[in-house]
Short mmCIF file of N, CA and C in Angstrom, two decimals:
data_model
loop_
_atom_site.label_atom_id
_atom_site.label_comp_id
_atom_site.label_asym_id
_atom_site.label_seq_id
_atom_site.Cartn_x
_atom_site.Cartn_y
_atom_site.Cartn_z
N MET N 541 0.80 -1.20 0.00
CA MET N 541 0.01 0.00 -0.01
C MET N 541 0.85 1.27 0.01
N THR N 542 1.91 1.22 0.67
CA THR N 542 2.79 2.39 0.72
C THR N 542 3.29 2.74 -0.67
N ASP N 543 3.67 1.70 -1.44
CA ASP N 543 4.14 1.94 -2.80
C ASP N 543 3.06 2.58 -3.66
N THR N 544 1.82 2.20 -3.47
CA THR N 544 0.73 2.76 -4.28
C THR N 544 0.54 4.23 -3.97
N THR N 545 0.69 4.62 -2.70
CA THR N 545 0.53 6.03 -2.31
C THR N 545 1.64 6.86 -2.92
N ARG N 546 2.85 6.36 -2.88
CA ARG N 546 3.98 7.11 -3.48
C ARG N 546 3.79 7.29 -4.98
N THR N 547 3.33 6.25 -5.61
CA THR N 547 3.13 6.35 -7.04
C THR N 547 2.08 7.41 -7.37
N SER N 548 0.99 7.45 -6.63
CA SER N 548 -0.05 8.46 -6.91
C SER N 548 0.46 9.85 -6.60
N GLU N 549 1.30 9.99 -5.58
CA GLU N 549 1.87 11.32 -5.27
C GLU N 549 2.78 11.79 -6.41
N SER N 550 3.61 10.89 -6.91
CA SER N 550 4.51 11.28 -7.97
C SER N 550 3.72 11.57 -9.28
N GLU N 551 2.61 10.86 -9.49
CA GLU N 551 1.80 11.12 -10.65
C GLU N 551 1.15 12.52 -10.59
N THR N 552 0.74 12.93 -9.39
CA THR N 552 0.13 14.24 -9.28
C THR N 552 1.18 15.35 -9.38
N LYS N 553 2.38 15.08 -8.99
CA LYS N 553 3.42 16.11 -9.07
C LYS N 553 3.92 16.27 -10.52
N VAL N 554 3.98 15.25 -11.29
CA VAL N 554 4.52 15.34 -12.65
C VAL N 554 3.67 16.27 -13.51
N PRO N 555 2.33 16.14 -13.56
CA PRO N 555 1.58 17.09 -14.39
C PRO N 555 1.76 18.53 -13.97
N SER N 556 1.79 18.79 -12.67
CA SER N 556 1.98 20.18 -12.24
C SER N 556 3.35 20.70 -12.62
N ALA N 557 4.36 19.85 -12.57
CA ALA N 557 5.68 20.28 -12.98
C ALA N 557 5.73 20.57 -14.49
N ARG N 558 5.02 19.74 -15.26
CA ARG N 558 4.99 19.98 -16.72
C ARG N 558 4.25 21.27 -17.05
N SER N 559 3.15 21.54 -16.36
CA SER N 559 2.40 22.77 -16.66
C SER N 559 3.19 24.01 -16.23
N ALA N 560 3.99 23.91 -15.19
CA ALA N 560 4.82 25.04 -14.80
C ALA N 560 5.86 25.29 -15.87
N THR N 561 6.44 24.24 -16.42
CA THR N 561 7.43 24.41 -17.49
C THR N 561 6.80 25.03 -18.72
N ALA N 562 5.58 24.62 -19.06
CA ALA N 562 4.89 25.18 -20.23
C ALA N 562 4.61 26.66 -20.05
N SER N 563 4.18 27.05 -18.87
CA SER N 563 3.89 28.48 -18.65
C SER N 563 5.18 29.30 -18.60
N GLU N 564 6.26 28.74 -18.08
CA GLU N 564 7.54 29.46 -18.09
C GLU N 564 8.00 29.66 -19.56
N SER N 565 7.79 28.63 -20.37
CA SER N 565 8.19 28.73 -21.79
C SER N 565 7.34 29.78 -22.50
N ALA N 566 6.05 29.85 -22.21
CA ALA N 566 5.18 30.83 -22.84
C ALA N 566 5.58 32.24 -22.48
N GLU N 567 6.05 32.45 -21.27
CA GLU N 567 6.51 33.78 -20.84
C GLU N 567 7.80 34.17 -21.55
N ALA N 568 8.63 33.19 -21.91
CA ALA N 568 9.92 33.47 -22.54
C ALA N 568 9.74 33.68 -24.06
N ASP N 569 8.69 33.12 -24.65
CA ASP N 569 8.47 33.25 -26.08
C ASP N 569 8.07 34.67 -26.46
N ARG N 570 8.40 35.07 -27.67
CA ARG N 570 8.09 36.42 -28.09
C ARG N 570 7.72 36.41 -29.58
N THR N 571 6.68 37.10 -29.93
CA THR N 571 6.26 37.25 -31.31
C THR N 571 6.34 38.72 -31.70
N THR N 572 6.99 38.99 -32.82
CA THR N 572 7.12 40.36 -33.30
C THR N 572 6.39 40.46 -34.63
N ILE N 573 5.54 41.48 -34.77
CA ILE N 573 4.80 41.69 -36.00
C ILE N 573 5.34 42.97 -36.65
N ALA N 574 5.83 42.84 -37.86
CA ALA N 574 6.45 43.96 -38.57
C ALA N 574 5.42 45.02 -38.93
N ASP N 575 5.88 46.26 -39.02
CA ASP N 575 5.01 47.37 -39.38
C ASP N 575 4.31 47.14 -40.71
N ASN N 576 5.05 46.59 -41.70
CA ASN N 576 4.45 46.41 -43.03
C ASN N 576 3.32 45.36 -43.01
N VAL N 577 3.36 44.43 -42.08
CA VAL N 577 2.26 43.44 -41.97
C VAL N 577 1.02 44.17 -41.49
N VAL N 578 1.15 44.96 -40.45
CA VAL N 578 -0.01 45.71 -39.92
C VAL N 578 -0.53 46.68 -40.99
N ALA N 579 0.38 47.32 -41.73
CA ALA N 579 -0.02 48.27 -42.78
C ALA N 579 -0.82 47.56 -43.88
N LYS N 580 -0.39 46.38 -44.29
CA LYS N 580 -1.10 45.63 -45.31
C LYS N 580 -2.50 45.21 -44.84
N ILE N 581 -2.58 44.76 -43.59
CA ILE N 581 -3.90 44.38 -43.03
C ILE N 581 -4.80 45.59 -43.02
N ALA N 582 -4.31 46.71 -42.53
CA ALA N 582 -5.11 47.92 -42.46
C ALA N 582 -5.52 48.40 -43.87
N GLY N 583 -4.62 48.31 -44.81
CA GLY N 583 -4.93 48.71 -46.19
C GLY N 583 -5.99 47.83 -46.82
N MET N 584 -5.90 46.53 -46.62
CA MET N 584 -6.90 45.63 -47.17
C MET N 584 -8.25 45.85 -46.49
N ALA N 585 -8.23 46.06 -45.19
CA ALA N 585 -9.48 46.31 -44.47
C ALA N 585 -10.15 47.60 -44.94
N THR N 586 -9.35 48.60 -45.27
CA THR N 586 -9.88 49.87 -45.79
C THR N 586 -10.53 49.66 -47.15
N ARG N 587 -9.86 48.93 -48.02
CA ARG N 587 -10.35 48.69 -49.36
C ARG N 587 -11.66 47.89 -49.39
N GLU N 588 -11.90 47.12 -48.36
CA GLU N 588 -13.09 46.30 -48.28
C GLU N 588 -14.38 47.14 -48.10
N VAL N 589 -14.24 48.37 -47.67
CA VAL N 589 -15.39 49.21 -47.40
C VAL N 589 -15.84 49.92 -48.68
N GLY N 590 -17.09 49.79 -49.02
CA GLY N 590 -17.64 50.44 -50.20
C GLY N 590 -17.58 51.95 -50.06
N GLY N 591 -17.17 52.65 -51.11
CA GLY N 591 -17.07 54.09 -51.07
C GLY N 591 -15.64 54.57 -51.07
N VAL N 592 -14.68 53.66 -50.79
CA VAL N 592 -13.25 53.99 -50.86
C VAL N 592 -12.85 53.73 -52.30
N TYR N 593 -12.43 54.80 -53.00
CA TYR N 593 -12.09 54.66 -54.42
C TYR N 593 -10.67 54.18 -54.62
N GLU N 594 -9.73 54.85 -53.93
CA GLU N 594 -8.31 54.54 -54.13
C GLU N 594 -7.54 54.95 -52.89
N MET N 595 -6.48 54.22 -52.59
CA MET N 595 -5.67 54.49 -51.41
C MET N 595 -4.51 55.42 -51.77
N GLY N 596 -4.12 56.25 -50.80
CA GLY N 596 -2.93 57.12 -50.96
C GLY N 596 -3.28 58.52 -51.34
N GLY N 597 -2.32 59.42 -51.15
CA GLY N 597 -2.44 60.77 -51.59
C GLY N 597 -2.08 60.89 -53.07
N GLY N 598 -2.21 62.06 -53.64
CA GLY N 598 -1.94 62.25 -55.05
C GLY N 598 -0.52 61.84 -55.43
N ALA N 599 0.46 62.32 -54.69
CA ALA N 599 1.85 62.01 -55.00
C ALA N 599 2.12 60.51 -54.83
N ALA N 600 1.60 59.92 -53.79
CA ALA N 600 1.82 58.50 -53.56
C ALA N 600 1.20 57.64 -54.68
N ARG N 601 0.02 58.05 -55.14
CA ARG N 601 -0.64 57.30 -56.21
C ARG N 601 0.16 57.45 -57.51
N ALA N 602 0.63 58.67 -57.81
CA ALA N 602 1.39 58.88 -59.05
C ALA N 602 2.71 58.14 -58.99
N PHE N 603 3.42 58.25 -57.90
CA PHE N 603 4.69 57.54 -57.76
C PHE N 603 4.49 56.04 -57.85
N GLY N 604 3.46 55.54 -57.18
CA GLY N 604 3.16 54.11 -57.20
C GLY N 604 2.84 53.62 -58.60
N ALA N 605 2.10 54.41 -59.39
CA ALA N 605 1.77 54.02 -60.76
C ALA N 605 3.03 53.94 -61.61
N VAL N 606 3.94 54.87 -61.45
CA VAL N 606 5.18 54.85 -62.21
C VAL N 606 6.05 53.68 -61.76
N ARG N 607 6.17 53.48 -60.47
CA ARG N 607 7.00 52.41 -59.92
C ARG N 607 6.48 51.05 -60.34
N ASP N 608 5.15 50.87 -60.41
CA ASP N 608 4.56 49.59 -60.79
C ASP N 608 4.85 49.23 -62.25
N ARG N 609 5.16 50.22 -63.08
CA ARG N 609 5.44 49.95 -64.51
C ARG N 609 6.89 49.57 -64.75
N ILE N 610 7.77 49.75 -63.80
CA ILE N 610 9.18 49.44 -63.99
C ILE N 610 9.36 47.93 -63.81
N PRO N 611 9.86 47.24 -64.85
CA PRO N 611 10.05 45.79 -64.74
C PRO N 611 11.07 45.47 -63.66
N GLY N 612 10.73 44.49 -62.85
CA GLY N 612 11.66 44.02 -61.82
C GLY N 612 11.74 44.91 -60.61
N SER N 613 10.90 45.91 -60.52
CA SER N 613 10.97 46.81 -59.34
C SER N 613 10.50 46.05 -58.12
N THR N 614 11.18 46.28 -57.05
CA THR N 614 10.82 45.63 -55.79
C THR N 614 10.12 46.67 -54.92
N SER N 615 8.93 47.01 -55.35
CA SER N 615 8.19 48.04 -54.66
C SER N 615 7.45 47.45 -53.47
N THR N 616 7.08 48.30 -52.57
CA THR N 616 6.23 47.87 -51.49
C THR N 616 4.87 47.55 -52.05
N SER N 617 4.19 46.69 -51.39
CA SER N 617 2.89 46.23 -51.88
C SER N 617 1.90 47.38 -52.01
N THR N 618 1.05 47.29 -53.02
CA THR N 618 0.00 48.29 -53.17
C THR N 618 -1.00 48.17 -52.02
N ALA N 619 -1.01 47.04 -51.33
CA ALA N 619 -1.92 46.87 -50.19
C ALA N 619 -1.61 47.85 -49.09
N ALA N 620 -0.37 48.30 -48.97
CA ALA N 620 0.01 49.21 -47.91
C ALA N 620 0.10 50.68 -48.39
N ARG N 621 -0.26 50.94 -49.66
CA ARG N 621 -0.20 52.30 -50.16
C ARG N 621 -1.24 53.15 -49.42
N GLY N 622 -0.83 54.31 -48.94
CA GLY N 622 -1.74 55.21 -48.21
C GLY N 622 -1.88 54.85 -46.76
N VAL N 623 -1.05 53.94 -46.26
CA VAL N 623 -1.15 53.50 -44.87
C VAL N 623 0.18 53.73 -44.17
N THR N 624 0.15 54.35 -43.00
CA THR N 624 1.31 54.50 -42.17
C THR N 624 0.93 53.95 -40.79
N VAL N 625 1.82 53.17 -40.20
CA VAL N 625 1.51 52.60 -38.87
C VAL N 625 2.68 52.78 -37.93
N GLU N 626 2.35 52.78 -36.66
CA GLU N 626 3.35 52.65 -35.58
C GLU N 626 2.94 51.44 -34.78
N VAL N 627 3.88 50.51 -34.64
CA VAL N 627 3.58 49.25 -33.95
C VAL N 627 4.47 49.11 -32.73
N GLY N 628 3.86 48.91 -31.57
CA GLY N 628 4.56 48.66 -30.34
C GLY N 628 4.47 47.18 -30.00
N GLU N 629 4.77 46.85 -28.75
CA GLU N 629 4.69 45.46 -28.32
C GLU N 629 3.25 44.96 -28.21
N ARG N 630 2.35 45.84 -27.81
CA ARG N 630 0.96 45.43 -27.59
C ARG N 630 -0.06 46.29 -28.34
N GLN N 631 0.39 47.39 -28.92
CA GLN N 631 -0.54 48.35 -29.53
C GLN N 631 -0.07 48.79 -30.93
N ALA N 632 -1.03 49.29 -31.69
CA ALA N 632 -0.73 49.84 -33.00
C ALA N 632 -1.58 51.08 -33.24
N ALA N 633 -0.98 52.07 -33.93
CA ALA N 633 -1.70 53.27 -34.35
C ALA N 633 -1.63 53.31 -35.89
N VAL N 634 -2.74 53.65 -36.52
CA VAL N 634 -2.87 53.59 -37.97
C VAL N 634 -3.24 54.94 -38.53
N ASP N 635 -2.57 55.39 -39.58
CA ASP N 635 -2.91 56.60 -40.34
C ASP N 635 -3.23 56.20 -41.76
N LEU N 636 -4.38 56.67 -42.27
CA LEU N 636 -4.82 56.29 -43.61
C LEU N 636 -5.03 57.54 -44.47
N GLN N 637 -4.73 57.39 -45.76
CA GLN N 637 -4.99 58.43 -46.76
C GLN N 637 -5.69 57.75 -47.91
N PHE N 638 -6.84 58.29 -48.31
CA PHE N 638 -7.53 57.69 -49.45
C PHE N 638 -8.48 58.67 -50.13
N VAL N 639 -8.94 58.26 -51.31
CA VAL N 639 -9.89 59.01 -52.13
C VAL N 639 -11.25 58.37 -51.97
N VAL N 640 -12.30 59.18 -51.85
CA VAL N 640 -13.64 58.63 -51.70
C VAL N 640 -14.44 58.80 -52.99
N GLU N 641 -15.44 57.96 -53.16
CA GLU N 641 -16.37 58.09 -54.28
C GLU N 641 -17.28 59.27 -54.07
N TYR N 642 -17.64 59.98 -55.12
CA TYR N 642 -18.60 61.07 -55.02
C TYR N 642 -19.96 60.49 -54.61
N GLY N 643 -20.63 61.17 -53.71
CA GLY N 643 -21.97 60.79 -53.30
C GLY N 643 -22.04 59.99 -52.02
N VAL N 644 -20.91 59.49 -51.57
CA VAL N 644 -20.91 58.70 -50.34
C VAL N 644 -20.92 59.64 -49.15
N ALA N 645 -21.61 59.22 -48.09
CA ALA N 645 -21.62 60.01 -46.85
C ALA N 645 -20.30 59.79 -46.13
N ILE N 646 -19.47 60.80 -46.12
CA ILE N 646 -18.12 60.64 -45.58
C ILE N 646 -18.11 60.28 -44.10
N PRO N 647 -18.95 60.89 -43.23
CA PRO N 647 -18.92 60.46 -41.83
C PRO N 647 -19.26 58.98 -41.63
N ASP N 648 -20.22 58.48 -42.42
CA ASP N 648 -20.54 57.05 -42.32
C ASP N 648 -19.40 56.19 -42.86
N LEU N 649 -18.78 56.65 -43.94
CA LEU N 649 -17.69 55.92 -44.55
C LEU N 649 -16.51 55.77 -43.57
N VAL N 650 -16.10 56.91 -42.97
CA VAL N 650 -14.94 56.83 -42.07
C VAL N 650 -15.24 56.00 -40.83
N SER N 651 -16.48 56.01 -40.36
CA SER N 651 -16.85 55.14 -39.23
C SER N 651 -16.73 53.67 -39.63
N ALA N 652 -17.18 53.34 -40.83
CA ALA N 652 -17.09 51.94 -41.29
C ALA N 652 -15.64 51.54 -41.50
N VAL N 653 -14.83 52.44 -42.04
CA VAL N 653 -13.42 52.17 -42.27
C VAL N 653 -12.72 51.92 -40.92
N ARG N 654 -12.94 52.82 -39.95
CA ARG N 654 -12.32 52.65 -38.64
C ARG N 654 -12.69 51.30 -38.03
N ARG N 655 -13.99 51.00 -38.06
CA ARG N 655 -14.46 49.73 -37.48
C ARG N 655 -13.82 48.53 -38.17
N ASN N 656 -13.73 48.57 -39.50
CA ASN N 656 -13.15 47.44 -40.23
C ASN N 656 -11.65 47.30 -39.99
N VAL N 657 -10.96 48.43 -39.92
CA VAL N 657 -9.50 48.39 -39.66
C VAL N 657 -9.22 47.88 -38.24
N VAL N 658 -9.94 48.38 -37.26
CA VAL N 658 -9.71 47.94 -35.88
C VAL N 658 -10.00 46.43 -35.77
N THR N 659 -11.13 45.99 -36.33
CA THR N 659 -11.48 44.57 -36.27
C THR N 659 -10.41 43.71 -36.96
N GLY N 660 -10.01 44.12 -38.17
CA GLY N 660 -9.03 43.34 -38.91
C GLY N 660 -7.69 43.24 -38.23
N VAL N 661 -7.16 44.38 -37.80
CA VAL N 661 -5.82 44.39 -37.17
C VAL N 661 -5.87 43.65 -35.82
N GLU N 662 -6.87 43.93 -35.01
CA GLU N 662 -6.92 43.28 -33.68
C GLU N 662 -7.15 41.77 -33.82
N THR N 663 -7.98 41.34 -34.75
CA THR N 663 -8.25 39.92 -34.93
C THR N 663 -7.04 39.18 -35.45
N MET N 664 -6.36 39.74 -36.45
CA MET N 664 -5.26 39.04 -37.09
C MET N 664 -3.97 39.12 -36.31
N THR N 665 -3.76 40.20 -35.56
CA THR N 665 -2.47 40.36 -34.87
C THR N 665 -2.53 40.25 -33.36
N GLY N 666 -3.69 40.49 -32.78
CA GLY N 666 -3.81 40.52 -31.31
C GLY N 666 -3.37 41.85 -30.74
N LEU N 667 -2.94 42.79 -31.59
CA LEU N 667 -2.56 44.10 -31.11
C LEU N 667 -3.78 44.97 -30.85
N GLU N 668 -3.74 45.81 -29.85
CA GLU N 668 -4.81 46.77 -29.61
C GLU N 668 -4.57 47.99 -30.49
N VAL N 669 -5.58 48.35 -31.26
CA VAL N 669 -5.48 49.54 -32.13
C VAL N 669 -5.92 50.72 -31.29
N THR N 670 -4.98 51.65 -31.04
CA THR N 670 -5.26 52.80 -30.18
C THR N 670 -5.89 53.94 -30.93
N GLU N 671 -5.58 54.07 -32.23
CA GLU N 671 -6.18 55.15 -33.02
C GLU N 671 -6.12 54.81 -34.50
N VAL N 672 -7.12 55.34 -35.22
CA VAL N 672 -7.13 55.25 -36.69
C VAL N 672 -7.40 56.66 -37.17
N ASN N 673 -6.37 57.32 -37.69
CA ASN N 673 -6.50 58.68 -38.21
C ASN N 673 -6.69 58.59 -39.71
N ILE N 674 -7.68 59.36 -40.21
CA ILE N 674 -8.02 59.28 -41.64
C ILE N 674 -7.90 60.66 -42.26
N ASN N 675 -7.23 60.70 -43.44
CA ASN N 675 -7.10 61.91 -44.21
C ASN N 675 -7.71 61.65 -45.59
N ILE N 676 -8.85 62.29 -45.88
CA ILE N 676 -9.50 62.16 -47.16
C ILE N 676 -8.74 63.08 -48.13
N GLU N 677 -8.06 62.50 -49.11
CA GLU N 677 -7.20 63.24 -50.01
C GLU N 677 -7.94 63.88 -51.17
N ASP N 678 -9.02 63.23 -51.60
CA ASP N 678 -9.71 63.72 -52.83
C ASP N 678 -11.05 63.01 -52.91
N ILE N 679 -11.86 63.47 -53.86
CA ILE N 679 -13.14 62.82 -54.12
C ILE N 679 -13.15 62.47 -55.61
N HIS N 680 -13.52 61.24 -55.89
CA HIS N 680 -13.57 60.76 -57.28
C HIS N 680 -14.92 61.05 -57.89
N LEU N 681 -14.92 61.79 -58.99
CA LEU N 681 -16.15 62.16 -59.67
C LEU N 681 -16.44 61.15 -60.79
N PRO N 682 -17.70 60.83 -61.01
CA PRO N 682 -18.06 59.81 -62.04
C PRO N 682 -17.57 60.17 -63.43
N GLU N 683 -17.59 61.45 -63.81
CA GLU N 683 -17.15 61.82 -65.15
C GLU N 683 -15.65 61.65 -65.36
N GLU N 684 -14.91 61.48 -64.28
CA GLU N 684 -13.46 61.24 -64.43
C GLU N 684 -13.17 59.89 -65.08
N ASP N 685 -14.13 58.96 -64.98
CA ASP N 685 -13.99 57.65 -65.60
C ASP N 685 -14.38 57.66 -67.07
N GLU N 686 -15.16 58.64 -67.49
CA GLU N 686 -15.72 58.67 -68.85
C GLU N 686 -14.84 59.40 -69.83
N GLY N 687 -13.60 59.52 -69.60
CA GLY N 687 -12.70 60.14 -70.58
C GLY N 687 -12.10 61.45 -70.10
N GLY N 688 -12.29 61.79 -68.85
CA GLY N 688 -11.65 62.99 -68.30
C GLY N 688 -12.16 64.28 -68.87
N GLY N 689 -13.41 64.32 -69.27
CA GLY N 689 -13.96 65.57 -69.80
C GLY N 689 -13.78 65.63 -71.29
N SER N 690 -14.82 65.97 -72.01
CA SER N 690 -14.73 66.02 -73.47
C SER N 690 -14.05 67.31 -73.91
N SER N 691 -13.41 67.25 -75.08
CA SER N 691 -12.71 68.43 -75.56
C SER N 691 -13.67 69.49 -76.07
N GLN N 692 -14.86 69.04 -76.52
CA GLN N 692 -15.86 70.00 -76.98
C GLN N 692 -17.17 69.78 -76.24
N ALA N 693 -17.63 70.81 -75.60
CA ALA N 693 -18.92 70.72 -74.93
C ALA N 693 -20.02 70.96 -75.95
N GLU N 694 -21.17 70.36 -75.71
CA GLU N 694 -22.30 70.59 -76.61
C GLU N 694 -22.77 72.03 -76.44
N PRO N 695 -23.23 72.65 -77.52
CA PRO N 695 -23.71 74.03 -77.41
C PRO N 695 -24.95 74.10 -76.53
N ARG N 696 -25.03 75.18 -75.82
CA ARG N 696 -26.15 75.36 -74.88
C ARG N 696 -27.39 75.94 -75.60
N VAL N 697 -27.18 76.60 -76.69
CA VAL N 697 -28.30 77.19 -77.44
C VAL N 697 -28.15 76.83 -78.92
N GLU N 698 -29.27 76.90 -79.65
CA GLU N 698 -29.25 76.62 -81.09
C GLU N 698 -29.26 77.88 -81.88
#
């Protein structure tokens, strides 16, 4: 009987020793998420919202268009265009620049963008998003797609 008691004592001690080792290991482990990863997530989350026409400011869009045409260029992903982030150990701050579609309610749009960015970044990275700052760079007009304005306007009178 004495042997049986010792065996059960050692069995109860072994699992607790193993769980202590596992928790010590978890405290020593570290995961680092690069700024460009958070920027890409935020950029994709922004593009998912209807009413966002294009990401980035005028200069960034123009430079990106030129850079994308150069064969073999190792440009940063277009997913992160118009996105700037600061990433800490537990938190991230996001700055966005984009162009909106004409006719969209901008206050509703930016609320939806903020909500989508916070949800996407926090879900995928586990980082707390402390702020999402938005700069609306321009508004896209429907006639800009139809040829950029005709060279001759129709006469107003006959």
